[in-house]
XYZ file of C-alpha atoms in Angstrom:
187
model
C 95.996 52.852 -5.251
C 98.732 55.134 -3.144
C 98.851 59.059 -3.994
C 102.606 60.118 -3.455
C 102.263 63.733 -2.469
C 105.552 65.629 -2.456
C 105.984 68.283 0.150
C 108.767 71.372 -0.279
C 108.867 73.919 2.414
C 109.946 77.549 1.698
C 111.593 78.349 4.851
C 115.289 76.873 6.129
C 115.138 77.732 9.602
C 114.279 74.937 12.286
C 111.757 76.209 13.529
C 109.437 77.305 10.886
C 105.939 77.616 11.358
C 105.456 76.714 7.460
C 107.789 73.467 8.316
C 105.595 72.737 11.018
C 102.248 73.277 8.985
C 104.182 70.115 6.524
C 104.340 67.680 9.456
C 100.848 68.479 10.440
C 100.051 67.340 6.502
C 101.930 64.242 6.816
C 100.358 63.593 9.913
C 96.713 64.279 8.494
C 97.313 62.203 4.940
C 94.288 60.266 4.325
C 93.999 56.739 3.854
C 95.829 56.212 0.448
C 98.258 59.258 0.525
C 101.537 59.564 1.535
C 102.925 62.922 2.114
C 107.074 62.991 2.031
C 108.826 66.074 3.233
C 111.435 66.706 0.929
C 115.055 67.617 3.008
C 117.785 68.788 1.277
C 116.638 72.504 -0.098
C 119.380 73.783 1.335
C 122.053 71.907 -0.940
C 120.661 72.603 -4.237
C 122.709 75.131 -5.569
C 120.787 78.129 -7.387
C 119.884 76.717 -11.322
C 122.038 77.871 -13.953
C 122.193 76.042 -18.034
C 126.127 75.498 -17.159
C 125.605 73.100 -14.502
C 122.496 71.381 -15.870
C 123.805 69.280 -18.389
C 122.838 65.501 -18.611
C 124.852 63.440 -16.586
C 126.506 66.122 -14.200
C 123.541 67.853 -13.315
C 124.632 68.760 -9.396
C 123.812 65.242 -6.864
C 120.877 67.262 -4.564
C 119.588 68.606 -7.460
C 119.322 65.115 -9.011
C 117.923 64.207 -5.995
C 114.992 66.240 -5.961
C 114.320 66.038 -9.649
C 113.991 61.999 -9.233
C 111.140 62.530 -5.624
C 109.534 64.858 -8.366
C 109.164 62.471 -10.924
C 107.933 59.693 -8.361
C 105.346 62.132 -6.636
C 101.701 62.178 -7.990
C 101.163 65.495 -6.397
C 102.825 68.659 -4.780
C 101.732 70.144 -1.575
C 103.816 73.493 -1.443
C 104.342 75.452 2.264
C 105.151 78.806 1.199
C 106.265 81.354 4.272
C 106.626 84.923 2.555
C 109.406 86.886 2.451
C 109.469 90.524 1.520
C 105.961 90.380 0.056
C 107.105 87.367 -2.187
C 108.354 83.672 -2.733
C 111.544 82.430 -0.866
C 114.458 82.093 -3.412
C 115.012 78.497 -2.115
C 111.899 77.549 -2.782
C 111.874 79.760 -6.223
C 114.880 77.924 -6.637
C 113.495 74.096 -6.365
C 110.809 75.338 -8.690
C 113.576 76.631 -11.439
C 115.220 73.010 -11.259
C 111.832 71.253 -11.830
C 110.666 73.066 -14.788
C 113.948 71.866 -16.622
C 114.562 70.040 -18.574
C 112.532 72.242 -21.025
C 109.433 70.905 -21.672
C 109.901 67.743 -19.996
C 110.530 69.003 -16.362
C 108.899 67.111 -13.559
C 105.967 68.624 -12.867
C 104.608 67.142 -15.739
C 100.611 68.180 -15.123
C 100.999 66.969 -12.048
C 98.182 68.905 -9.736
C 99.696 71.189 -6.918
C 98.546 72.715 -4.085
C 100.324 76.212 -2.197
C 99.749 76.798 1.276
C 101.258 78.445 4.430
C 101.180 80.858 7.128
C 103.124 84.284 7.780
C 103.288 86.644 10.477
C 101.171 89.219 8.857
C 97.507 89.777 8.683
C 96.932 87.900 5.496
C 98.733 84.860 5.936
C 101.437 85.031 3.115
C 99.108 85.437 -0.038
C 100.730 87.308 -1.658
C 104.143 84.751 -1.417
C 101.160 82.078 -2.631
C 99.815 83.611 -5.671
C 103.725 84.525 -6.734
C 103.929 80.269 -6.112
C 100.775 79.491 -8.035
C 102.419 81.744 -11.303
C 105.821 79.995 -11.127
C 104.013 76.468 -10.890
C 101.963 76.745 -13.374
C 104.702 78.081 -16.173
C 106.754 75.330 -14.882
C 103.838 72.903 -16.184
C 102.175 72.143 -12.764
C 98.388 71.806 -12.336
C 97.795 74.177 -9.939
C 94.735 73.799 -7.574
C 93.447 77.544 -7.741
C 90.954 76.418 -5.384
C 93.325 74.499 -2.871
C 94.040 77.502 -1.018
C 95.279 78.025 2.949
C 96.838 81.238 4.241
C 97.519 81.499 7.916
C 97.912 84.763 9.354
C 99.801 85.846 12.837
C 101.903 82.723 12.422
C 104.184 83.947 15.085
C 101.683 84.555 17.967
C 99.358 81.729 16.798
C 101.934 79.061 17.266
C 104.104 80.164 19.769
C 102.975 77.436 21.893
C 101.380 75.415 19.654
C 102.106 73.340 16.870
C 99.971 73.849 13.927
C 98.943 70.079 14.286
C 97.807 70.788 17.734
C 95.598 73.947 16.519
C 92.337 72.325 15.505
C 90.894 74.613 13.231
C 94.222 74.733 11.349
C 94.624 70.997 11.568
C 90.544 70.983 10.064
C 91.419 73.184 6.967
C 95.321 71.104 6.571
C 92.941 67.948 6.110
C 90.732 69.112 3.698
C 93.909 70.734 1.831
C 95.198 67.516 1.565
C 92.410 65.835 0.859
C 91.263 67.568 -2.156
C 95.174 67.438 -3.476
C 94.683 63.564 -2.692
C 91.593 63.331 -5.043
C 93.181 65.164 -8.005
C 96.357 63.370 -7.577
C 94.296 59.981 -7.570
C 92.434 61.321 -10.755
C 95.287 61.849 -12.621
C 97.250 58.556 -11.545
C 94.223 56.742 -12.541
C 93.816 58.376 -15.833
């Protein structure tokens, strides 16, 4: 049986550490996973009712909705900005939980992780995640938990795949996503 984890990254900018971290997880996907980096963040425009109405509903929207609904699992890299969540990542999240009580998270188990310049490692970014996950209907993985600190000094030379305690703890992250993802496919 393949797990179809889908991976959305909080941070736009080319070089992001958190955008990084999601290559090292589809890198380290473990025999019977597939993790898919989601592109295309950027073109989803901000959710509002007006423009979410069945059969118009905006194409990269549409787009993301549909890897939703064909992902078993979400693996969420979560930078923080201003002590909180990224509004494109917010944003993704607000498109999901709609349609109203049949958005595609579905009880589908998710995972929030990532890594921020300052000494904790963006948890407070990852708990604001974990809330808006769960009201959208997401199993969230309370226990699935990776927060990177120093991001900026850390990988300045190094890829976050290349750091092996990092690429240790992404594993195990993925793993244990992997095994309640393959739970609730099999159920």
């Amino acid at each position: 049986m393949s797990v179809r984890i889908l991976a959305l990254v909080g941070s736009l900018r080319a070089g992001s550490h958190n955008r990084q971290l999601a290559e090292a997880a589809v890198k380290f996907a473990p025999e019977g996973a597939s993790v898919e980096l989601f592109e295309g963040l950027a073109e989803i425009p901000f959710y509002n009712e007006d423009i979410d109405v069945e059969g118009s509903v905006p194409a990269p929207a549409a787009k993301l909705r549909a890897a939703a609904q064909a992902a078993d699992g979400f693996l969420l890299f979560v930078p923080e900005y201003n002590g909180t969540i990224p509004a494109v990542l917010k944003n993704a999240i607000d498109w999901l939980s709609r349609p109203y009580g049949a958005g595609a998270f579905g009880g589908k188990p998710a995972a929030v992780v990532g890594t921020a310049f300052g000494q904790f490692g963006g948890v407070w970014a990852q708990d604001e995640t974990r809330k808006a996950l769960g009201i959208a209907g997401a199993k969230v993985l309370e226990d699935v938990k990776l927060s990177i600190p120093g991001s900026v000094v850390r990988f300045a030379e190094t890829h976050p795949a290349d750091d092996t305690e990092v690429a240790e703890q992404l594993t195990e992250v993925v793993a244990r996503l992997h095994g309640h993802a393959g739970e609730t496919v099999a159920a």
